Amino acid sequence: MRPLPTIHAREEQPLESGRREILHLEFSNGERRRYERLVSGGHGSVIIAAVPEPGTVLLIREYAAGTHRYELGLPKGRMDAGETVEEAANRELKEEVGMGARKLSLVRSITLAPGYMSHQIHLVLAEDLYPERLPGDEPEELEVVPWKFDRLSDLMLREDCSEGRSLAALFIVRELLKERG
């Protein structure tokens, strides 16, 4: 395994939601480069695969400003100060889907663009669901869309389901649940 590059200098520039960091690196072969990365602020974030029954996952349809359309994807959100991953996932699930979960399992973390961003989102599998709604910060009620795991190939080709973290998380959870039997 290659050794990580040596950081010779680090410059920081504050941003509204984190900071921009400039790294002056030296690689093991002597090459020197300058890399820039965005370092996330806040306490982290979660994305939730809520399974109300075997073979089904709950998606939400919400407005996405980046594409200026409504997108299908998994519920997700930022963690609050002092929250565990599981607590944040259960809170977001209650706010966005109107369900809580008795069983929450951290599956893994997913990066968005590791070449230039430090941000990770924690994928949580939520099972043994029950109805409970908390007020959220969304400007309108979100539509909850049950989706069958055996129809993920249909979902991945839909124009209104383009968020890569949701797609990756759905395939990861589908395979995890298959392995469980």
PDB file of C-alpha atoms in Angstrom:
ATOM      1  CA  MET A   1       0.000   0.000   0.000  1.00  0.00           C
ATOM      2  CA  ARG A   2       1.337   3.426  -0.913  1.00  0.00           C
ATOM      3  CA  PRO A   3       2.151   5.893   1.833  1.00  0.00           C
ATOM      4  CA  LEU A   4      -0.075   8.948   1.985  1.00  0.00           C
ATOM      5  CA  PRO A   5       1.405  12.170   0.584  1.00  0.00           C
ATOM      6  CA  THR A   6       3.185  14.440   3.041  1.00  0.00           C
ATOM      7  CA  ILE A   7       1.369  17.681   3.805  1.00  0.00           C
ATOM      8  CA  HIS A   8       3.976  20.457   3.817  1.00  0.00           C
ATOM      9  CA  ALA A   9       1.582  23.373   4.231  1.00  0.00           C
ATOM     10  CA  ARG A  10      -2.118  23.972   4.704  1.00  0.00           C
ATOM     11  CA  GLU A  11      -4.045  27.162   3.975  1.00  0.00           C
ATOM     12  CA  GLU A  12      -7.652  27.700   5.029  1.00  0.00           C
ATOM     13  CA  GLN A  13     -10.382  29.997   3.796  1.00  0.00           C
ATOM     14  CA  PRO A  14     -13.695  30.112   5.706  1.00  0.00           C
ATOM     15  CA  LEU A  15     -16.915  29.470   3.809  1.00  0.00           C
ATOM     16  CA  GLU A  16     -20.515  29.785   4.958  1.00  0.00           C
ATOM     17  CA  SER A  17     -20.916  26.019   5.490  1.00  0.00           C
ATOM     18  CA  GLY A  18     -17.379  24.841   6.176  1.00  0.00           C
ATOM     19  CA  ARG A  19     -14.037  25.894   4.768  1.00  0.00           C
ATOM     20  CA  ARG A  20     -11.846  25.649   1.690  1.00  0.00           C
ATOM     21  CA  GLU A  21      -8.510  24.053   2.376  1.00  0.00           C
ATOM     22  CA  ILE A  22      -5.426  24.244   0.156  1.00  0.00           C
ATOM     23  CA  LEU A  23      -2.929  21.446   0.721  1.00  0.00           C
ATOM     24  CA  HIS A  24       0.682  21.571  -0.452  1.00  0.00           C
ATOM     25  CA  LEU A  25       1.571  17.900  -0.883  1.00  0.00           C
ATOM     26  CA  GLU A  26       4.587  15.781  -1.685  1.00  0.00           C
ATOM     27  CA  PHE A  27       4.027  12.277  -3.027  1.00  0.00           C
ATOM     28  CA  SER A  28       6.337   9.307  -2.342  1.00  0.00           C
ATOM     29  CA  ASN A  29       7.948   9.717  -5.779  1.00  0.00           C
ATOM     30  CA  GLY A  30       8.966  13.311  -4.954  1.00  0.00           C
ATOM     31  CA  GLU A  31       6.259  15.005  -7.039  1.00  0.00           C
ATOM     32  CA  ARG A  32       4.771  18.090  -5.403  1.00  0.00           C
ATOM     33  CA  ARG A  33       1.235  19.295  -6.024  1.00  0.00           C
ATOM     34  CA  ARG A  34      -1.293  21.724  -4.642  1.00  0.00           C
ATOM     35  CA  TYR A  35      -4.736  20.239  -3.941  1.00  0.00           C
ATOM     36  CA  GLU A  36      -7.890  22.045  -2.892  1.00  0.00           C
ATOM     37  CA  ARG A  37     -10.720  20.508  -0.934  1.00  0.00           C
ATOM     38  CA  LEU A  38     -13.960  21.572   0.699  1.00  0.00           C
ATOM     39  CA  VAL A  39     -14.111  20.636   4.368  1.00  0.00           C
ATOM     40  CA  SER A  40     -17.643  20.228   5.684  1.00  0.00           C
ATOM     41  CA  GLY A  41     -18.911  22.126   8.652  1.00  0.00           C
ATOM     42  CA  GLY A  42     -21.600  20.884  10.981  1.00  0.00           C
ATOM     43  CA  HIS A  43     -21.996  17.587  12.768  1.00  0.00           C
ATOM     44  CA  GLY A  44     -22.444  15.178   9.859  1.00  0.00           C
ATOM     45  CA  SER A  45     -25.448  13.855   7.980  1.00  0.00           C
ATOM     46  CA  VAL A  46     -27.523  10.705   7.555  1.00  0.00           C
ATOM     47  CA  ILE A  47     -29.369   8.948   4.739  1.00  0.00           C
ATOM     48  CA  ILE A  48     -32.005   6.411   5.721  1.00  0.00           C
ATOM     49  CA  ALA A  49     -33.204   3.230   4.008  1.00  0.00           C
ATOM     50  CA  ALA A  50     -36.478   2.598   5.824  1.00  0.00           C
ATOM     51  CA  VAL A  51     -37.857  -0.897   5.212  1.00  0.00           C
ATOM     52  CA  PRO A  52     -41.532  -1.153   6.265  1.00  0.00           C
ATOM     53  CA  GLU A  53     -41.805  -4.778   5.082  1.00  0.00           C
ATOM     54  CA  PRO A  54     -39.451  -7.240   3.391  1.00  0.00           C
ATOM     55  CA  GLY A  55     -38.669  -6.228  -0.186  1.00  0.00           C
ATOM     56  CA  THR A  56     -39.864  -2.611   0.141  1.00  0.00           C
ATOM     57  CA  VAL A  57     -38.086   0.670   0.918  1.00  0.00           C
ATOM     58  CA  LEU A  58     -39.617   4.102   1.512  1.00  0.00           C
ATOM     59  CA  LEU A  59     -38.577   6.922  -0.812  1.00  0.00           C
ATOM     60  CA  ILE A  60     -39.557  10.567  -0.618  1.00  0.00           C
ATOM     61  CA  ARG A  61     -40.330  12.994  -3.397  1.00  0.00           C
ATOM     62  CA  GLU A  62     -39.112  16.493  -2.611  1.00  0.00           C
ATOM     63  CA  TYR A  63     -38.128  19.662  -4.409  1.00  0.00           C
ATOM     64  CA  ALA A  64     -34.461  19.782  -5.449  1.00  0.00           C
ATOM     65  CA  ALA A  65     -33.253  23.335  -6.112  1.00  0.00           C
ATOM     66  CA  GLY A  66     -30.135  22.130  -7.967  1.00  0.00           C
ATOM     67  CA  THR A  67     -32.183  20.522 -10.735  1.00  0.00           C
ATOM     68  CA  HIS A  68     -35.336  22.658 -10.203  1.00  0.00           C
ATOM     69  CA  ARG A  69     -37.614  19.630 -10.164  1.00  0.00           C
ATOM     70  CA  TYR A  70     -39.053  17.109  -7.747  1.00  0.00           C
ATOM     71  CA  GLU A  71     -36.688  14.190  -7.105  1.00  0.00           C
ATOM     72  CA  LEU A  72     -37.254  10.708  -5.696  1.00  0.00           C
ATOM     73  CA  GLY A  73     -34.676   9.621  -3.159  1.00  0.00           C
ATOM     74  CA  LEU A  74     -34.076   8.376   0.332  1.00  0.00           C
ATOM     75  CA  PRO A  75     -34.826  10.585   3.331  1.00  0.00           C
ATOM     76  CA  LYS A  76     -31.723  12.374   4.582  1.00  0.00           C
ATOM     77  CA  GLY A  77     -30.607  15.290   6.684  1.00  0.00           C
ATOM     78  CA  ARG A  78     -28.035  16.892   8.919  1.00  0.00           C
ATOM     79  CA  MET A  79     -27.164  15.670  12.358  1.00  0.00           C
ATOM     80  CA  ASP A  80     -27.733  18.017  15.281  1.00  0.00           C
ATOM     81  CA  ALA A  81     -25.101  18.715  17.935  1.00  0.00           C
ATOM     82  CA  GLY A  82     -24.874  15.823  20.383  1.00  0.00           C
ATOM     83  CA  GLU A  83     -26.937  13.394  18.282  1.00  0.00           C
ATOM     84  CA  THR A  84     -25.700   9.920  17.463  1.00  0.00           C
ATOM     85  CA  VAL A  85     -26.040   8.678  13.894  1.00  0.00           C
ATOM     86  CA  GLU A  86     -28.987   6.500  14.927  1.00  0.00           C
ATOM     87  CA  GLU A  87     -30.753   9.334  16.790  1.00  0.00           C
ATOM     88  CA  ALA A  88     -30.375  11.660  13.806  1.00  0.00           C
ATOM     89  CA  ALA A  89     -31.643   8.979  11.420  1.00  0.00           C
ATOM     90  CA  ASN A  90     -34.715   8.305  13.564  1.00  0.00           C
ATOM     91  CA  ARG A  91     -35.472  12.033  13.907  1.00  0.00           C
ATOM     92  CA  GLU A  92     -35.132  12.642  10.156  1.00  0.00           C
ATOM     93  CA  LEU A  93     -37.303   9.596   9.438  1.00  0.00           C
ATOM     94  CA  LYS A  94     -40.028  10.954  11.728  1.00  0.00           C
ATOM     95  CA  GLU A  95     -39.793  14.428  10.179  1.00  0.00           C
ATOM     96  CA  GLU A  96     -39.726  13.377   6.518  1.00  0.00           C
ATOM     97  CA  VAL A  97     -41.654  10.092   6.414  1.00  0.00           C
ATOM     98  CA  GLY A  98     -43.844  10.193   9.524  1.00  0.00           C
ATOM     99  CA  MET A  99     -42.390   6.923  10.810  1.00  0.00           C
ATOM    100  CA  GLY A 100     -39.962   5.955  13.552  1.00  0.00           C
ATOM    101  CA  ALA A 101     -37.856   2.805  13.730  1.00  0.00           C
ATOM    102  CA  ARG A 102     -37.273   0.414  16.601  1.00  0.00           C
ATOM    103  CA  LYS A 103     -34.212  -1.062  14.870  1.00  0.00           C
ATOM    104  CA  LEU A 104     -31.551   1.227  13.375  1.00  0.00           C
ATOM    105  CA  SER A 105     -28.267  -0.106  11.976  1.00  0.00           C
ATOM    106  CA  LEU A 106     -25.360   1.922  10.655  1.00  0.00           C
ATOM    107  CA  VAL A 107     -24.445   0.263   7.342  1.00  0.00           C
ATOM    108  CA  ARG A 108     -21.499   2.414   6.213  1.00  0.00           C
ATOM    109  CA  SER A 109     -20.506   5.939   5.258  1.00  0.00           C
ATOM    110  CA  ILE A 110     -20.703   7.183   1.676  1.00  0.00           C
ATOM    111  CA  THR A 111     -18.699  10.041   0.189  1.00  0.00           C
ATOM    112  CA  LEU A 112     -20.029  12.357  -2.482  1.00  0.00           C
ATOM    113  CA  ALA A 113     -16.850  13.482  -4.226  1.00  0.00           C
ATOM    114  CA  PRO A 114     -13.807  12.294  -2.253  1.00  0.00           C
ATOM    115  CA  GLY A 115     -11.395  13.863  -4.745  1.00  0.00           C
ATOM    116  CA  TYR A 116     -12.230  17.335  -3.469  1.00  0.00           C
ATOM    117  CA  MET A 117     -14.748  17.128  -0.596  1.00  0.00           C
ATOM    118  CA  SER A 118     -14.467  15.760   2.940  1.00  0.00           C
ATOM    119  CA  HIS A 119     -18.241  15.297   3.334  1.00  0.00           C
ATOM    120  CA  GLN A 120     -19.554  11.855   4.255  1.00  0.00           C
ATOM    121  CA  ILE A 121     -23.127  10.741   4.793  1.00  0.00           C
ATOM    122  CA  HIS A 122     -23.943   7.850   7.110  1.00  0.00           C
ATOM    123  CA  LEU A 123     -26.215   5.191   5.607  1.00  0.00           C
ATOM    124  CA  VAL A 124     -28.639   3.801   8.186  1.00  0.00           C
ATOM    125  CA  LEU A 125     -30.988   0.846   7.724  1.00  0.00           C
ATOM    126  CA  ALA A 126     -34.265   1.452   9.594  1.00  0.00           C
ATOM    127  CA  GLU A 127     -36.485  -1.526  10.370  1.00  0.00           C
ATOM    128  CA  ASP A 128     -39.467  -2.361  12.583  1.00  0.00           C
ATOM    129  CA  LEU A 129     -41.212   0.905  11.714  1.00  0.00           C
ATOM    130  CA  TYR A 130     -44.071   2.552  13.598  1.00  0.00           C
ATOM    131  CA  PRO A 131     -46.079   5.723  12.883  1.00  0.00           C
ATOM    132  CA  GLU A 132     -44.748   8.909  14.522  1.00  0.00           C
ATOM    133  CA  ARG A 133     -44.416  12.358  13.006  1.00  0.00           C
ATOM    134  CA  LEU A 134     -42.189  15.209  14.128  1.00  0.00           C
ATOM    135  CA  PRO A 135     -42.340  18.691  12.602  1.00  0.00           C
ATOM    136  CA  GLY A 136     -39.577  19.145  10.043  1.00  0.00           C
ATOM    137  CA  ASP A 137     -37.980  22.063   8.255  1.00  0.00           C
ATOM    138  CA  GLU A 138     -39.354  21.280   4.787  1.00  0.00           C
ATOM    139  CA  PRO A 139     -41.478  24.013   3.179  1.00  0.00           C
ATOM    140  CA  GLU A 140     -44.166  21.481   2.180  1.00  0.00           C
ATOM    141  CA  GLU A 141     -45.214  17.969   3.120  1.00  0.00           C
ATOM    142  CA  LEU A 142     -43.097  15.356   1.390  1.00  0.00           C
ATOM    143  CA  GLU A 143     -44.667  12.566  -0.637  1.00  0.00           C
ATOM    144  CA  VAL A 144     -43.716   9.104   0.632  1.00  0.00           C
ATOM    145  CA  VAL A 145     -43.330   6.527  -2.152  1.00  0.00           C
ATOM    146  CA  PRO A 146     -42.950   2.823  -1.278  1.00  0.00           C
ATOM    147  CA  TRP A 147     -40.621   1.128  -3.778  1.00  0.00           C
ATOM    148  CA  LYS A 148     -39.871  -2.560  -4.290  1.00  0.00           C
ATOM    149  CA  PHE A 149     -36.190  -3.519  -4.206  1.00  0.00           C
ATOM    150  CA  ASP A 150     -36.745  -5.841  -7.166  1.00  0.00           C
ATOM    151  CA  ARG A 151     -37.655  -2.750  -9.241  1.00  0.00           C
ATOM    152  CA  LEU A 152     -34.447  -0.787  -8.587  1.00  0.00           C
ATOM    153  CA  SER A 153     -33.479  -1.161 -12.251  1.00  0.00           C
ATOM    154  CA  ASP A 154     -36.630   0.823 -13.155  1.00  0.00           C
ATOM    155  CA  LEU A 155     -35.844   3.459 -10.537  1.00  0.00           C
ATOM    156  CA  MET A 156     -32.243   4.010 -11.634  1.00  0.00           C
ATOM    157  CA  LEU A 157     -33.398   4.888 -15.163  1.00  0.00           C
ATOM    158  CA  ARG A 158     -35.998   7.450 -14.085  1.00  0.00           C
ATOM    159  CA  GLU A 159     -35.096  11.058 -14.784  1.00  0.00           C
ATOM    160  CA  ASP A 160     -36.560  12.148 -11.450  1.00  0.00           C
ATOM    161  CA  CYS A 161     -34.216   9.874  -9.464  1.00  0.00           C
ATOM    162  CA  SER A 162     -30.722  11.173 -10.136  1.00  0.00           C
ATOM    163  CA  GLU A 163     -29.202  11.660  -6.686  1.00  0.00           C
ATOM    164  CA  GLY A 164     -26.153   9.406  -6.613  1.00  0.00           C
ATOM    165  CA  ARG A 165     -26.030   8.886  -2.844  1.00  0.00           C
ATOM    166  CA  SER A 166     -29.606   7.575  -2.800  1.00  0.00           C
ATOM    167  CA  LEU A 167     -28.991   5.262  -5.748  1.00  0.00           C
ATOM    168  CA  ALA A 168     -25.775   3.886  -4.261  1.00  0.00           C
ATOM    169  CA  ALA A 169     -27.408   3.443  -0.850  1.00  0.00           C
ATOM    170  CA  LEU A 170     -30.370   1.565  -2.343  1.00  0.00           C
ATOM    171  CA  PHE A 171     -28.137  -0.948  -4.114  1.00  0.00           C
ATOM    172  CA  ILE A 172     -25.960  -1.389  -1.003  1.00  0.00           C
ATOM    173  CA  VAL A 173     -28.985  -2.052   1.203  1.00  0.00           C
ATOM    174  CA  ARG A 174     -30.580  -4.386  -1.339  1.00  0.00           C
ATOM    175  CA  GLU A 175     -27.421  -6.518  -1.413  1.00  0.00           C
ATOM    176  CA  LEU A 176     -27.098  -6.434   2.386  1.00  0.00           C
ATOM    177  CA  LEU A 177     -30.674  -7.644   2.787  1.00  0.00           C
ATOM    178  CA  LYS A 178     -30.149 -10.378   0.157  1.00  0.00           C
ATOM    179  CA  GLU A 179     -27.143 -11.673   2.111  1.00  0.00           C
ATOM    180  CA  ARG A 180     -29.238 -11.800   5.269  1.00  0.00           C
ATOM    181  CA  GLY A 181     -31.758 -13.982   3.488  1.00  0.00           C
TER     182      GLY A 181
END
